[in-house]
C-alpha positions as a printed Julia matrix, in Angstrom:
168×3 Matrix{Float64}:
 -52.51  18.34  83.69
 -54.25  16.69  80.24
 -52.02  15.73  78.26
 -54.41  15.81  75.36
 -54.66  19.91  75.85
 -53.11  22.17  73.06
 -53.41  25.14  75.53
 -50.78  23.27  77.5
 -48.46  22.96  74.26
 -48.9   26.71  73.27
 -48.17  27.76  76.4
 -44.81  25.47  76.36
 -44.34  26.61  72.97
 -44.65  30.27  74.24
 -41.9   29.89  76.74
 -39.67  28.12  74.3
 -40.22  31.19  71.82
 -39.61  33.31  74.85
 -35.98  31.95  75.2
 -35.06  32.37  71.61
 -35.47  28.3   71.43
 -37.07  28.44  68.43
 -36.86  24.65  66.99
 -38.21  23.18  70.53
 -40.62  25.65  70.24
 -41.54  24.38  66.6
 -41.44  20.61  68.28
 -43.53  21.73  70.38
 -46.25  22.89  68.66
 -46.0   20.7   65.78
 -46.66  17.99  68.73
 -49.89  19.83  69.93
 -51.06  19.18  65.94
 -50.8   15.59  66.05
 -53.17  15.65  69.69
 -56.24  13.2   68.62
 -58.64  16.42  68.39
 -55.75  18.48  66.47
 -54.69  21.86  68.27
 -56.17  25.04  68.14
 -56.54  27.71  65.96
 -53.77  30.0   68.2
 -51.39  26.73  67.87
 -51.68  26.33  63.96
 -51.18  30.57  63.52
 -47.78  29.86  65.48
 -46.51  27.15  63.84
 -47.43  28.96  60.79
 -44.98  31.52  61.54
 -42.13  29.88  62.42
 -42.33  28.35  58.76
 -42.95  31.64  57.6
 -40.02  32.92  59.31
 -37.83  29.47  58.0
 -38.92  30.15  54.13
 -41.45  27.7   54.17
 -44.7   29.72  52.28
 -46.42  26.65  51.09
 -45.75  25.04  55.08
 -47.07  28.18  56.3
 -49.99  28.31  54.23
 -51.32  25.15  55.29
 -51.3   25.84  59.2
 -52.43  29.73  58.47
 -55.84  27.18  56.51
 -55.72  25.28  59.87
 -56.15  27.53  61.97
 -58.45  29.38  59.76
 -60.69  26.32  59.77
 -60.76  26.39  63.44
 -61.55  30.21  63.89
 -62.85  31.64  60.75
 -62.44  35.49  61.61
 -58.97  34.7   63.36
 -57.46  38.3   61.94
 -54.08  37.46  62.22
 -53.97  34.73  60.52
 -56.1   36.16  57.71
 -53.29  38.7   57.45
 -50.42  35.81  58.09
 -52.16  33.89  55.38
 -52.34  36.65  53.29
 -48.13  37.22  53.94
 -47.68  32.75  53.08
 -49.74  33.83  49.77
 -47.48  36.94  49.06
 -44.29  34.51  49.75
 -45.38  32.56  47.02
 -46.19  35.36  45.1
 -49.76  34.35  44.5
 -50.2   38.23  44.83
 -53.85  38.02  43.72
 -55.01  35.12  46.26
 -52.72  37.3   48.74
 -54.93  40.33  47.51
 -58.42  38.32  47.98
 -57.01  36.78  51.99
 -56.54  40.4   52.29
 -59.62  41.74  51.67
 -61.24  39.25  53.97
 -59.76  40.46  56.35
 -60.75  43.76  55.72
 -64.45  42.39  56.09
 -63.34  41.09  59.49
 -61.85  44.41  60.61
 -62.12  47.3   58.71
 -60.06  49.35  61.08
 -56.87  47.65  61.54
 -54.05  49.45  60.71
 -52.51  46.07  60.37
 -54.57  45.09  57.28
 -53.74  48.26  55.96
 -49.94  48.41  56.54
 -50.08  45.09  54.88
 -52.33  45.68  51.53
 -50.05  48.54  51.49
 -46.8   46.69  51.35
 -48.81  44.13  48.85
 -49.59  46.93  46.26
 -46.02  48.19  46.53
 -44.59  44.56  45.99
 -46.83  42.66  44.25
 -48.06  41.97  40.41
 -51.02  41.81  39.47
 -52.02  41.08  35.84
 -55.14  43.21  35.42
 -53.73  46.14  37.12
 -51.03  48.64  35.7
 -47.62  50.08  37.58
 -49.19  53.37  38.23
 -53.01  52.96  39.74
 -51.54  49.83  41.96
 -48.83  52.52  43.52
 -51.08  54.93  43.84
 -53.45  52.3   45.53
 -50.19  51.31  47.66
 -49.96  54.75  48.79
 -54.01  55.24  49.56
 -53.33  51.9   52.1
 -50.63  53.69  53.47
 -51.76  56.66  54.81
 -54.97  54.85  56.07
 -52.36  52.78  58.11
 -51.14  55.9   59.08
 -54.8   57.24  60.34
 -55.36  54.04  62.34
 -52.06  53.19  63.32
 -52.0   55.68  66.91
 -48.67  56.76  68.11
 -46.09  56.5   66.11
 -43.23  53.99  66.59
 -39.44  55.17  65.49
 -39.33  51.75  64.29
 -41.95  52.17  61.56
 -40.84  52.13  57.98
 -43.86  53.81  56.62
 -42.5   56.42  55.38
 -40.05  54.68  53.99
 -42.38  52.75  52.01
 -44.43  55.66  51.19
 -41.04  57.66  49.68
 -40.19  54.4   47.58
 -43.83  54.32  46.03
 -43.42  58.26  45.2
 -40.16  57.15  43.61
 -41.72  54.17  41.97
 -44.54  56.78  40.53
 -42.43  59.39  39.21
């Protein structure tokens, strides 16, 4: 095996995650950044989520950018980066990673669910209470068109009943 392979580490990583070990998965992958040629873009959008997970937006932003740089239309982490933005509540850059990766995908119900939950949430200084809920709502139910079967799990509606509330 090379040493020097991040696939190696993700994989590792993977099986750490797999176990519920999440700090030696974290050691992990933060070892596969330090390789000489770095680690790949699937290896920075992990490690980007287990700072995400710990609290750590501005950590999280930085390996989202990583791996970002490494695979420019990398969806998740267009929509992770977009979350690291939102946990900072930079709602407007969380707005613009967003709606890039919208441009990447304009059919993922993911994207959706999540502009959704960022109109719902979020401030944003040139836009009133009112058309940003109703804008929440708009995302929602295109979620809800691209989303397929249903999961019990799903809190859309949930969401959906709070911005009614939020409107009225």
């Amino acid at each position: 095996l090379d040493p020097d392979d991040p696939e190696i580490f993700y994989r590792l990583a993977l099986a750490h995650a797999a176990l519920k070990e999440d700090i030696q998965a974290r050691l992990v992958l933060e070892e596969a950044t330090q390789l000489p040629g770095g680690a790949t873009a699937e290896v920075y959008n992990n490690l980007g989520l287990m700072y995400h997970r710990a609290g750590d937006y501005a950590a999280a932003e930085l390996e989202f950018r990583k791996a970002l740089a490494r695979w420019p239309a990398m969806l998740a982490a267009q929509v992770n980066l977009a979350n690291s933005l939102k946990g900072q509540q930079r709602y407007e850059d969380a707005r613009l990673a967003l709606e890039t990766a919208r441009a990447t995908d304009g059919q993922s119900a993911n994207v959706f669910y999540n502009m959704g939950i960022l109109y719902l949430d979020g401030q944003f200084p040139n836009m009133e209470a009112l058309p940003r809920l109703e804008s929440a709502l708009v995302f929602f139910e295109q979620y809800k068109g691209l989303r397929g079967e249903p999961n019990q799990a799903d809190p859309v509606d949930d969401y959906i009943t709070e911005a009614k509330k939020r409107i009225v």
